[in-house]
Amino acid sequence: MTKLREIVADFFDLHSDRAPMHEIIDRINSGSMIKGTNMSILILAIFIASIGLNMNSTAVIIGAMLISPLMGVIMAIGYGLASYNTAYVRSSILKLLFQVFISVLASTIYFKLSPITSASSELLSRTSPNTWDVLIAFFGGLAGVIGITRIEKSNVIPGVAIATALMPPLCTAGYGLAVGSWQYFFGALYLFFINGFFICLSTFIVLKLIHIPIKKYPSVQGLRRQKLYLIAISIIIILPSLYFAYNSVNNNLAHTEAETYIRKNWNFSNLQVVSYSINEKKKTLDVVAIGRNLDQREKTNLTSELKQYPKLKNLHLNIIQNDYSASLNKQDIQSLIENKLQGMDSANRNELKKYKDLSINYYPAYYRFSEDQKIIAALNKKLPIIFPQVVKVEGASIATANAKGEIKMQAFMTIVYVKQEISQRDAQKIKAWIKEECKLPVVLTIEKNDQAATDVILGNGVF
């Protein structure tokens, strides 16, 4: 057992490649400065992160994380705690508070002046921290302080800067102030506090393990009090994150079940689901669909199937649709989606907007293609029985759009392939039959299909 313990200790030895203590302390002191280069870089990082969040650019946000000097001050607080240097801790905390104030103020000014006020997904992702953010901050902090105490510098610190993301939450807090959203403001500050505290705690643990020199030897009561404070603060910070994590897991499970439910149960002809969302306040699953209206039996079946999903069984199915079986009106489709947008929060609204223009332009073509397929299938089944000369039927509807973009069906183009030439009278009967099926004016072409001539098709008239 002793041998195994020695092997494990050798694997995780933090002393063999450790930098000299004075060099480690110099690095921490250098990183905690808030004037000169560090202050200039902080201001630049604030604006880079704010622009990245505003434009929803992940690459720009990562750049801001890499150049932000915030982690240096947080590690300095951890060093002060590990070395029992009260004055140093107090000074570092004041430096951090100043940096936080400057960051939030600058980002608030930016978002106040920015013409883009909608909340991007990058902004929204930093307003509801959870337990995973705690774990990322803690393990990231451990990696960061181990990296800073090594003889040779590595790429650990840039990686930790990206993983723990200190700057974006502060800029998100500034956005919350700029748009008057206290939920965004406090949610983002909470995320920053999680990252900051657990990076600090990780720094404290690692520096204690490598036996950083202490300023003065504390009393037994002082050591006990410090441990109690750190444990109490850790618990206080973790508890809200557990609640957010629980909600996050529940929401993910619910949305996964909703996606499965839509995919398995909404397979109707002449009907297209545009979007679906879970409304927590109203306890509804809202499904926006375009196409024919569902009948009562179909709605009852859909509601019954919804109850089979554990996370959805307490939700009421809210189907939002218009009837397009009689006409295809672009304005109706747009109105349907716009009405849905009015009652949604910004996150879901942005998601649905992605589909709006696509669905407006796509639906008429989708609907007519689906209808055309059914008409052609019916004609191929019926016409050869009534007219034995008919081999097969092909066709599709044609449409035009007016100045307003409204789609209007003009005619149904049809090609009827026959074994032998047919009379004018039979051709007129076929045309009348097709018109009755498609409810549109018919442009008919009769083509002779000569099997002996390797399927060469010759036209012999248009009616």
GROMACS .gro file of C-alpha atoms in nm:
model
  463
    1MET     CA    1   0.000   0.000   0.000
    2THR     CA    2   0.290   0.232   0.086
    3LYS     CA    3   0.450   0.156  -0.251
    4LEU     CA    4   0.125   0.240  -0.435
    5ARG     CA    5   0.101   0.567  -0.244
    6GLU     CA    6   0.455   0.656  -0.346
    7ILE     CA    7   0.382   0.577  -0.713
    8VAL     CA    8   0.069   0.796  -0.710
    9ALA     CA    9   0.255   1.077  -0.529
   10ASP     CA   10   0.532   1.059  -0.792
   11PHE     CA   11   0.276   1.083  -1.076
   12PHE     CA   12   0.120   1.398  -0.930
   13ASP     CA   13   0.436   1.557  -0.790
   14LEU     CA   14   0.411   1.939  -0.805
   15HIS     CA   15   0.764   2.009  -0.681
   16SER     CA   16   0.996   1.856  -0.941
   17ASP     CA   17   0.947   2.124  -1.210
   18ARG     CA   18   0.830   2.404  -0.980
   19ALA     CA   19   0.973   2.751  -1.041
   20PRO     CA   20   1.163   2.919  -0.756
   21MET     CA   21   0.932   3.071  -0.495
   22HIS     CA   22   1.052   3.428  -0.558
   23GLU     CA   23   0.974   3.388  -0.930
   24ILE     CA   24   0.623   3.257  -0.857
   25ILE     CA   25   0.556   3.551  -0.624
   26ASP     CA   26   0.691   3.795  -0.884
   27ARG     CA   27   0.458   3.649  -1.149
   28ILE     CA   28   0.156   3.684  -0.919
   29ASN     CA   29   0.250   4.040  -0.824
   30SER     CA   30   0.303   4.134  -1.189
   31GLY     CA   31  -0.035   3.991  -1.290
   32SER     CA   32  -0.217   4.180  -1.015
   33MET     CA   33  -0.108   4.528  -1.122
   34ILE     CA   34  -0.392   4.754  -1.239
   35LYS     CA   35  -0.195   5.035  -1.398
   36GLY     CA   36   0.011   5.074  -1.710
   37THR     CA   37  -0.005   4.782  -1.952
   38ASN     CA   38  -0.258   4.578  -1.754
   39MET     CA   39  -0.505   4.866  -1.734
   40SER     CA   40  -0.476   4.945  -2.106
   41ILE     CA   41  -0.528   4.579  -2.196
   42LEU     CA   42  -0.828   4.557  -1.961
   43ILE     CA   43  -1.006   4.846  -2.136
   44LEU     CA   44  -0.935   4.695  -2.479
   45ALA     CA   45  -1.055   4.352  -2.365
   46ILE     CA   46  -1.380   4.507  -2.236
   47PHE     CA   47  -1.467   4.658  -2.573
   48ILE     CA   48  -1.355   4.352  -2.770
   49ALA     CA   49  -1.572   4.125  -2.551
   50SER     CA   50  -1.868   4.366  -2.572
   51ILE     CA   51  -1.847   4.380  -2.951
   52GLY     CA   52  -1.816   4.001  -2.971
   53LEU     CA   53  -2.122   3.952  -2.749
   54ASN     CA   54  -2.315   4.215  -2.943
   55MET     CA   55  -2.233   4.056  -3.279
   56ASN     CA   56  -2.266   3.699  -3.142
   57SER     CA   57  -1.909   3.622  -3.253
   58THR     CA   58  -1.751   3.338  -3.057
   59ALA     CA   59  -1.407   3.398  -3.208
   60VAL     CA   60  -1.400   3.763  -3.097
   61ILE     CA   61  -1.517   3.669  -2.745
   62ILE     CA   62  -1.238   3.410  -2.718
   63GLY     CA   63  -0.988   3.678  -2.819
   64ALA     CA   64  -1.112   3.903  -2.537
   65MET     CA   65  -1.079   3.617  -2.287
   66LEU     CA   66  -0.719   3.556  -2.390
   67ILE     CA   67  -0.602   3.914  -2.341
   68SER     CA   68  -0.805   3.994  -2.028
   69PRO     CA   69  -0.582   4.050  -1.719
   70LEU     CA   70  -0.860   3.981  -1.464
   71MET     CA   71  -0.733   3.638  -1.360
   72GLY     CA   72  -0.409   3.785  -1.227
   73VAL     CA   73  -0.581   3.984  -0.952
   74ILE     CA   74  -0.798   3.686  -0.854
   75MET     CA   75  -0.491   3.464  -0.820
   76ALA     CA   76  -0.331   3.738  -0.610
   77ILE     CA   77  -0.620   3.713  -0.363
   78GLY     CA   78  -0.562   3.337  -0.342
   79TYR     CA   79  -0.192   3.397  -0.284
   80GLY     CA   80  -0.269   3.646  -0.007
   81LEU     CA   81  -0.492   3.392   0.166
   82ALA     CA   82  -0.235   3.113   0.131
   83SER     CA   83   0.044   3.332   0.270
   84TYR     CA   84  -0.177   3.480   0.545
   85ASN     CA   85  -0.100   3.831   0.423
   86THR     CA   86  -0.415   4.021   0.525
   87ALA     CA   87  -0.302   4.354   0.385
   88TYR     CA   88  -0.223   4.192   0.048
   89VAL     CA   89  -0.567   4.026   0.037
   90ARG     CA   90  -0.739   4.355   0.115
   91SER     CA   91  -0.538   4.540  -0.150
   92SER     CA   92  -0.608   4.272  -0.414
   93ILE     CA   93  -0.983   4.270  -0.340
   94LEU     CA   94  -0.995   4.650  -0.386
   95LYS     CA   95  -0.808   4.615  -0.717
   96LEU     CA   96  -1.055   4.350  -0.835
   97LEU     CA   97  -1.356   4.561  -0.737
   98PHE     CA   98  -1.211   4.854  -0.930
   99GLN     CA   99  -1.157   4.637  -1.239
  100VAL     CA  100  -1.512   4.500  -1.212
  101PHE     CA  101  -1.654   4.853  -1.184
  102ILE     CA  102  -1.457   4.977  -1.486
  103SER     CA  103  -1.556   4.670  -1.692
  104VAL     CA  104  -1.928   4.695  -1.618
  105LEU     CA  105  -1.931   5.073  -1.670
  106ALA     CA  106  -1.748   5.057  -2.005
  107SER     CA  107  -1.967   4.773  -2.136
  108THR     CA  108  -2.283   4.955  -2.023
  109ILE     CA  109  -2.177   5.264  -2.218
  110TYR     CA  110  -2.101   5.052  -2.524
  111PHE     CA  111  -2.437   4.874  -2.521
  112LYS     CA  112  -2.618   5.202  -2.462
  113LEU     CA  113  -2.461   5.343  -2.778
  114SER     CA  114  -2.485   5.027  -2.987
  115PRO     CA  115  -2.773   5.019  -3.241
  116ILE     CA  116  -2.802   4.640  -3.193
  117THR     CA  117  -3.007   4.584  -2.877
  118SER     CA  118  -3.129   4.225  -2.917
  119ALA     CA  119  -2.979   3.964  -2.685
  120SER     CA  120  -2.752   3.725  -2.876
  121SER     CA  121  -2.715   3.360  -2.780
  122GLU     CA  122  -2.366   3.437  -2.646
  123LEU     CA  123  -2.518   3.694  -2.409
  124LEU     CA  124  -2.801   3.469  -2.299
  125SER     CA  125  -2.567   3.178  -2.225
  126ARG     CA  126  -2.402   3.385  -1.952
  127THR     CA  127  -2.713   3.475  -1.752
  128SER     CA  128  -2.797   3.139  -1.590
  129PRO     CA  129  -2.487   2.982  -1.432
  130ASN     CA  130  -2.507   2.633  -1.287
  131THR     CA  131  -2.302   2.362  -1.117
  132TRP     CA  132  -2.100   2.289  -1.431
  133ASP     CA  133  -1.971   2.647  -1.424
  134VAL     CA  134  -1.854   2.583  -1.065
  135LEU     CA  135  -1.665   2.271  -1.174
  136ILE     CA  136  -1.513   2.448  -1.476
  137ALA     CA  137  -1.396   2.739  -1.260
  138PHE     CA  138  -1.249   2.510  -0.993
  139PHE     CA  139  -1.065   2.270  -1.225
  140GLY     CA  140  -0.966   2.555  -1.454
  141GLY     CA  141  -0.826   2.745  -1.157
  142LEU     CA  142  -0.626   2.441  -1.048
  143ALA     CA  143  -0.478   2.408  -1.397
  144GLY     CA  144  -0.405   2.781  -1.409
  145VAL     CA  145  -0.216   2.807  -1.083
  146ILE     CA  146  -0.021   2.486  -1.155
  147GLY     CA  147   0.079   2.639  -1.489
  148ILE     CA  148   0.191   2.967  -1.334
  149THR     CA  149   0.410   2.790  -1.076
  150ARG     CA  150   0.610   2.588  -1.332
  151ILE     CA  151   0.965   2.668  -1.446
  152GLU     CA  152   0.869   2.672  -1.813
  153LYS     CA  153   0.560   2.866  -1.918
  154SER     CA  154   0.304   2.666  -2.115
  155ASN     CA  155  -0.028   2.718  -2.293
  156VAL     CA  156  -0.218   2.638  -1.971
  157ILE     CA  157  -0.299   2.999  -1.881
  158PRO     CA  158  -0.457   3.086  -2.221
  159GLY     CA  159  -0.662   2.766  -2.201
  160VAL     CA  160  -0.780   2.851  -1.850
  161ALA     CA  161  -0.867   3.206  -1.962
  162ILE     CA  162  -1.094   3.063  -2.233
  163ALA     CA  163  -1.249   2.795  -2.011
  164THR     CA  164  -1.330   3.016  -1.713
  165ALA     CA  165  -1.441   3.321  -1.916
  166LEU     CA  166  -1.407   3.612  -1.672
  167MET     CA  167  -1.457   3.906  -1.907
  168PRO     CA  168  -1.778   3.808  -2.097
  169PRO     CA  169  -1.995   3.784  -1.780
  170LEU     CA  170  -1.897   4.138  -1.678
  171CYS     CA  171  -1.983   4.268  -2.024
  172THR     CA  172  -2.313   4.078  -2.008
  173ALA     CA  173  -2.383   4.251  -1.675
  174GLY     CA  174  -2.320   4.582  -1.853
  175TYR     CA  175  -2.570   4.478  -2.121
  176GLY     CA  176  -2.823   4.401  -1.848
  177LEU     CA  177  -2.783   4.754  -1.709
  178ALA     CA  178  -2.801   4.908  -2.057
  179VAL     CA  179  -3.133   4.738  -2.141
  180GLY     CA  180  -3.275   4.755  -1.787
  181SER     CA  181  -3.277   4.379  -1.725
  182TRP     CA  182  -3.189   4.296  -1.364
  183GLN     CA  183  -3.215   3.924  -1.443
  184TYR     CA  184  -2.930   3.952  -1.696
  185PHE     CA  185  -2.730   4.181  -1.465
  186PHE     CA  186  -2.741   3.965  -1.153
  187GLY     CA  187  -2.719   3.636  -1.345
  188ALA     CA  188  -2.401   3.749  -1.522
  189LEU     CA  189  -2.246   3.889  -1.202
  190TYR     CA  190  -2.321   3.561  -1.027
  191LEU     CA  191  -2.136   3.373  -1.303
  192PHE     CA  192  -1.838   3.607  -1.266
  193PHE     CA  193  -1.843   3.560  -0.888
  194ILE     CA  194  -1.848   3.180  -0.930
  195ASN     CA  195  -1.551   3.191  -1.167
  196GLY     CA  196  -1.360   3.438  -0.952
  197PHE     CA  197  -1.413   3.263  -0.619
  198PHE     CA  198  -1.325   2.914  -0.736
  199ILE     CA  199  -1.016   3.032  -0.925
  200CYS     CA  200  -0.915   3.200  -0.599
  201LEU     CA  201  -0.990   2.884  -0.399
  202SER     CA  202  -0.791   2.669  -0.645
  203THR     CA  203  -0.497   2.909  -0.619
  204PHE     CA  204  -0.512   2.888  -0.239
  205ILE     CA  205  -0.513   2.505  -0.243
  206VAL     CA  206  -0.224   2.462  -0.488
  207LEU     CA  207  -0.005   2.728  -0.322
  208LYS     CA  208  -0.061   2.557   0.013
  209LEU     CA  209   0.039   2.223  -0.141
  210ILE     CA  210   0.369   2.364  -0.272
  211HIS     CA  211   0.430   2.534   0.065
  212ILE     CA  212   0.434   2.897  -0.042
  213PRO     CA  213   0.617   3.112   0.216
  214ILE     CA  214   0.377   3.272   0.464
  215LYS     CA  215   0.380   3.628   0.592
  216LYS     CA  216   0.316   3.530   0.953
  217TYR     CA  217   0.219   3.217   1.136
  218PRO     CA  218  -0.151   3.224   1.227
  219SER     CA  219  -0.297   3.088   1.547
  220VAL     CA  220  -0.487   2.759   1.554
  221GLN     CA  221  -0.808   2.957   1.592
  222GLY     CA  222  -0.713   3.169   1.291
  223LEU     CA  223  -0.652   2.862   1.074
  224ARG     CA  224  -0.984   2.710   1.181
  225ARG     CA  225  -1.167   3.038   1.113
  226GLN     CA  226  -1.013   3.067   0.765
  227LYS     CA  227  -1.119   2.712   0.674
  228LEU     CA  228  -1.473   2.772   0.804
  229TYR     CA  229  -1.502   3.094   0.603
  230LEU     CA  230  -1.385   2.925   0.281
  231ILE     CA  231  -1.618   2.628   0.330
  232ALA     CA  232  -1.916   2.851   0.415
  233ILE     CA  233  -1.862   3.079   0.115
  234SER     CA  234  -1.819   2.775  -0.112
  235ILE     CA  235  -2.150   2.629   0.005
  236ILE     CA  236  -2.332   2.962  -0.029
  237ILE     CA  237  -2.206   3.002  -0.386
  238ILE     CA  238  -2.273   2.642  -0.489
  239LEU     CA  239  -2.634   2.619  -0.362
  240PRO     CA  240  -2.791   2.859  -0.619
  241SER     CA  241  -2.588   2.694  -0.895
  242LEU     CA  242  -2.735   2.356  -0.800
  243TYR     CA  243  -3.083   2.501  -0.845
  244PHE     CA  244  -2.991   2.642  -1.187
  245ALA     CA  245  -2.830   2.310  -1.283
  246TYR     CA  246  -3.146   2.121  -1.185
  247ASN     CA  247  -3.356   2.354  -1.401
  248SER     CA  248  -3.108   2.329  -1.687
  249VAL     CA  249  -3.114   1.948  -1.686
  250ASN     CA  250  -3.495   1.946  -1.669
  251ASN     CA  251  -3.520   2.193  -1.957
  252ASN     CA  252  -3.277   1.994  -2.172
  253LEU     CA  253  -3.468   1.672  -2.108
  254ALA     CA  254  -3.799   1.844  -2.182
  255HIS     CA  255  -3.673   1.992  -2.510
  256THR     CA  256  -3.525   1.658  -2.614
  257GLU     CA  257  -3.860   1.490  -2.549
  258ALA     CA  258  -4.041   1.770  -2.738
  259GLU     CA  259  -3.814   1.718  -3.039
  260THR     CA  260  -3.880   1.343  -3.031
  261TYR     CA  261  -4.254   1.399  -2.991
  262ILE     CA  262  -4.268   1.633  -3.293
  263ARG     CA  263  -4.058   1.403  -3.509
  264LYS     CA  264  -4.261   1.090  -3.431
  265ASN     CA  265  -4.615   1.226  -3.419
  266TRP     CA  266  -4.639   1.523  -3.657
  267ASN     CA  267  -4.598   1.334  -3.982
  268PHE     CA  268  -4.905   1.467  -4.165
  269SER     CA  269  -4.945   1.530  -4.536
  270ASN     CA  270  -4.992   1.896  -4.634
  271LEU     CA  271  -4.870   2.011  -4.295
  272GLN     CA  272  -4.534   2.153  -4.194
  273VAL     CA  273  -4.420   2.232  -3.836
  274VAL     CA  274  -4.243   2.569  -3.845
  275SER     CA  275  -4.140   2.588  -3.480
  276TYR     CA  276  -4.220   2.458  -3.135
  277SER     CA  277  -4.139   2.584  -2.785
  278ILE     CA  278  -4.217   2.511  -2.421
  279ASN     CA  279  -4.386   2.795  -2.234
  280GLU     CA  280  -4.298   2.742  -1.868
  281LYS     CA  281  -4.527   3.016  -1.739
  282LYS     CA  282  -4.839   2.894  -1.917
  283LYS     CA  283  -4.738   2.526  -1.899
  284THR     CA  284  -4.795   2.475  -2.271
  285LEU     CA  285  -4.615   2.316  -2.563
  286ASP     CA  286  -4.669   2.565  -2.846
  287VAL     CA  287  -4.648   2.415  -3.195
  288VAL     CA  288  -4.657   2.651  -3.494
  289ALA     CA  289  -4.769   2.464  -3.806
  290ILE     CA  290  -4.848   2.569  -4.161
  291GLY     CA  291  -5.085   2.371  -4.378
  292ARG     CA  292  -5.427   2.216  -4.356
  293ASN     CA  293  -5.613   2.238  -4.027
  294LEU     CA  294  -5.597   1.928  -3.813
  295ASP     CA  295  -5.931   1.767  -3.735
  296GLN     CA  296  -6.048   1.699  -3.380
  297ARG     CA  297  -5.952   1.331  -3.392
  298GLU     CA  298  -5.595   1.416  -3.491
  299LYS     CA  299  -5.570   1.680  -3.219
  300THR     CA  300  -5.698   1.432  -2.961
  301ASN     CA  301  -5.441   1.175  -3.070
  302LEU     CA  302  -5.160   1.433  -3.052
  303THR     CA  303  -5.267   1.535  -2.701
  304SER     CA  304  -5.284   1.171  -2.596
  305GLU     CA  305  -4.934   1.100  -2.734
  306LEU     CA  306  -4.798   1.404  -2.547
  307LYS     CA  307  -4.895   1.241  -2.216
  308GLN     CA  308  -4.658   0.952  -2.290
  309TYR     CA  309  -4.354   1.175  -2.232
  310PRO     CA  310  -4.263   1.222  -1.863
  311LYS     CA  311  -4.137   1.580  -1.897
  312LEU     CA  312  -4.427   1.687  -2.122
  313LYS     CA  313  -4.726   1.508  -1.968
  314ASN     CA  314  -4.827   1.810  -1.757
  315LEU     CA  315  -4.816   2.050  -2.053
  316HIS     CA  316  -5.118   2.159  -2.255
  317LEU     CA  317  -5.076   2.122  -2.632
  318ASN     CA  318  -5.127   2.459  -2.799
  319ILE     CA  319  -5.151   2.425  -3.179
  320ILE     CA  320  -5.111   2.750  -3.373
  321GLN     CA  321  -5.198   2.731  -3.742
  322ASN     CA  322  -5.400   2.875  -4.029
  323ASP     CA  323  -5.589   2.684  -4.295
  324TYR     CA  324  -5.413   2.697  -4.632
  325SER     CA  325  -5.605   2.421  -4.802
  326ALA     CA  326  -5.818   2.666  -4.998
  327SER     CA  327  -5.563   2.933  -5.084
  328LEU     CA  328  -5.196   3.014  -5.059
  329ASN     CA  329  -5.151   3.362  -4.915
  330LYS     CA  330  -4.807   3.489  -4.823
  331GLN     CA  331  -4.951   3.758  -4.596
  332ASP     CA  332  -5.148   3.500  -4.399
  333ILE     CA  333  -4.837   3.295  -4.337
  334GLN     CA  334  -4.642   3.605  -4.233
  335SER     CA  335  -4.923   3.714  -4.002
  336LEU     CA  336  -4.934   3.372  -3.838
  337ILE     CA  337  -4.565   3.378  -3.755
  338GLU     CA  338  -4.561   3.746  -3.651
  339ASN     CA  339  -4.847   3.682  -3.407
  340LYS     CA  340  -4.646   3.398  -3.258
  341LEU     CA  341  -4.338   3.620  -3.226
  342GLN     CA  342  -4.523   3.876  -3.016
  343GLY     CA  343  -4.569   3.639  -2.722
  344MET     CA  344  -4.217   3.495  -2.709
  345ASP     CA  345  -3.908   3.594  -2.515
  346SER     CA  346  -3.605   3.720  -2.705
  347ALA     CA  347  -3.426   3.384  -2.718
  348ASN     CA  348  -3.717   3.195  -2.873
  349ARG     CA  349  -3.809   3.494  -3.087
  350ASN     CA  350  -3.463   3.500  -3.243
  351GLU     CA  351  -3.486   3.126  -3.304
  352LEU     CA  352  -3.823   3.151  -3.477
  353LYS     CA  353  -3.719   3.448  -3.690
  354LYS     CA  354  -3.464   3.224  -3.857
  355TYR     CA  355  -3.750   3.024  -4.006
  356LYS     CA  356  -3.988   3.309  -4.088
  357ASP     CA  357  -3.868   3.421  -4.431
  358LEU     CA  358  -3.780   3.066  -4.529
  359SER     CA  359  -4.124   2.935  -4.443
  360ILE     CA  360  -4.302   3.225  -4.615
  361ASN     CA  361  -4.122   3.152  -4.941
  362TYR     CA  362  -4.106   2.778  -4.902
  363TYR     CA  363  -4.458   2.687  -4.801
  364PRO     CA  364  -4.646   2.759  -5.128
  365ALA     CA  365  -4.399   2.546  -5.322
  366TYR     CA  366  -4.408   2.273  -5.058
  367TYR     CA  367  -4.786   2.270  -5.047
  368ARG     CA  368  -4.831   2.261  -5.425
  369PHE     CA  369  -4.564   1.994  -5.470
  370SER     CA  370  -4.740   1.776  -5.213
  371GLU     CA  371  -5.079   1.836  -5.377
  372ASP     CA  372  -4.938   1.774  -5.725
  373GLN     CA  373  -4.797   1.439  -5.618
  374LYS     CA  374  -5.136   1.328  -5.490
  375ILE     CA  375  -5.312   1.445  -5.808
  376ILE     CA  376  -5.065   1.267  -6.036
  377ALA     CA  377  -5.090   0.949  -5.828
  378ALA     CA  378  -5.470   0.957  -5.856
  379LEU     CA  379  -5.460   1.020  -6.231
  380ASN     CA  380  -5.214   0.736  -6.292
  381LYS     CA  381  -5.446   0.505  -6.101
  382LYS     CA  382  -5.778   0.610  -6.263
  383LEU     CA  383  -5.709   0.721  -6.621
  384PRO     CA  384  -5.568   0.389  -6.756
  385ILE     CA  385  -5.885   0.215  -6.635
  386ILE     CA  386  -6.117   0.454  -6.821
  387PHE     CA  387  -5.885   0.509  -7.117
  388PRO     CA  388  -5.681   0.191  -7.187
  389GLN     CA  389  -5.462   0.385  -7.433
  390VAL     CA  390  -5.306   0.583  -7.145
  391VAL     CA  391  -4.962   0.457  -7.029
  392LYS     CA  392  -4.878   0.716  -6.761
  393VAL     CA  393  -4.940   1.075  -6.657
  394GLU     CA  394  -4.688   1.343  -6.551
  395GLY     CA  395  -4.754   1.700  -6.451
  396ALA     CA  396  -4.723   1.989  -6.210
  397SER     CA  397  -4.894   2.316  -6.133
  398ILE     CA  398  -4.744   2.648  -6.243
  399ALA     CA  399  -4.769   2.972  -6.048
  400THR     CA  400  -4.690   3.341  -6.065
  401ALA     CA  401  -4.631   3.604  -5.798
  402ASN     CA  402  -4.774   3.956  -5.807
  403ALA     CA  403  -4.595   4.277  -5.698
  404LYS     CA  404  -4.683   4.208  -5.335
  405GLY     CA  405  -4.528   3.863  -5.349
  406GLU     CA  406  -4.863   3.683  -5.331
  407ILE     CA  407  -4.855   3.342  -5.497
  408LYS     CA  408  -5.132   3.254  -5.740
  409MET     CA  409  -5.170   2.919  -5.914
  410GLN     CA  410  -5.230   2.967  -6.287
  411ALA     CA  411  -5.270   2.622  -6.443
  412PHE     CA  412  -5.186   2.254  -6.423
  413MET     CA  413  -4.941   2.141  -6.690
  414THR     CA  414  -5.003   1.776  -6.782
  415ILE     CA  415  -4.839   1.529  -7.019
  416VAL     CA  416  -5.039   1.213  -7.091
  417TYR     CA  417  -4.842   0.932  -7.254
  418VAL     CA  418  -5.049   0.702  -7.475
  419LYS     CA  419  -4.985   0.375  -7.661
  420GLN     CA  420  -5.158   0.499  -7.974
  421GLU     CA  421  -5.309   0.818  -8.103
  422ILE     CA  422  -5.642   0.911  -7.946
  423SER     CA  423  -5.936   1.108  -8.080
  424GLN     CA  424  -5.999   1.474  -8.012
  425ARG     CA  425  -6.309   1.376  -7.817
  426ASP     CA  426  -6.114   1.142  -7.583
  427ALA     CA  427  -5.848   1.408  -7.534
  428GLN     CA  428  -6.116   1.657  -7.424
  429LYS     CA  429  -6.259   1.399  -7.181
  430ILE     CA  430  -5.914   1.340  -7.033
  431LYS     CA  431  -5.864   1.716  -6.997
  432ALA     CA  432  -6.200   1.755  -6.821
  433TRP     CA  433  -6.117   1.465  -6.588
  434ILE     CA  434  -5.781   1.621  -6.492
  435LYS     CA  435  -5.943   1.963  -6.436
  436GLU     CA  436  -6.190   1.805  -6.196
  437GLU     CA  437  -5.905   1.644  -6.003
  438CYS     CA  438  -5.679   1.948  -5.969
  439LYS     CA  439  -5.938   2.230  -5.957
  440LEU     CA  440  -5.722   2.442  -6.191
  441PRO     CA  441  -5.721   2.528  -6.563
  442VAL     CA  442  -5.541   2.249  -6.749
  443VAL     CA  443  -5.278   2.269  -7.023
  444LEU     CA  444  -5.272   1.920  -7.174
  445THR     CA  445  -5.014   1.757  -7.398
  446ILE     CA  446  -5.077   1.414  -7.548
  447GLU     CA  447  -4.756   1.225  -7.624
  448LYS     CA  448  -4.726   0.894  -7.806
  449ASN     CA  449  -4.506   0.644  -7.623
  450ASP     CA  450  -4.373   0.405  -7.887
  451GLN     CA  451  -4.210   0.117  -7.698
  452ALA     CA  452  -4.078  -0.035  -8.022
  453ALA     CA  453  -3.881   0.284  -8.092
  454THR     CA  454  -3.681   0.264  -7.766
  455ASP     CA  455  -3.921   0.490  -7.582
  456VAL     CA  456  -3.886   0.782  -7.822
  457ILE     CA  457  -4.171   1.019  -7.744
  458LEU     CA  458  -4.336   1.219  -8.018
  459GLY     CA  459  -4.579   1.506  -7.956
  460ASN     CA  460  -4.901   1.508  -8.145
  461GLY     CA  461  -5.096   1.799  -8.008
  462VAL     CA  462  -5.160   2.048  -7.727
  463PHE     CA  463  -5.509   2.118  -7.596
   0.00000   0.00000   0.00000
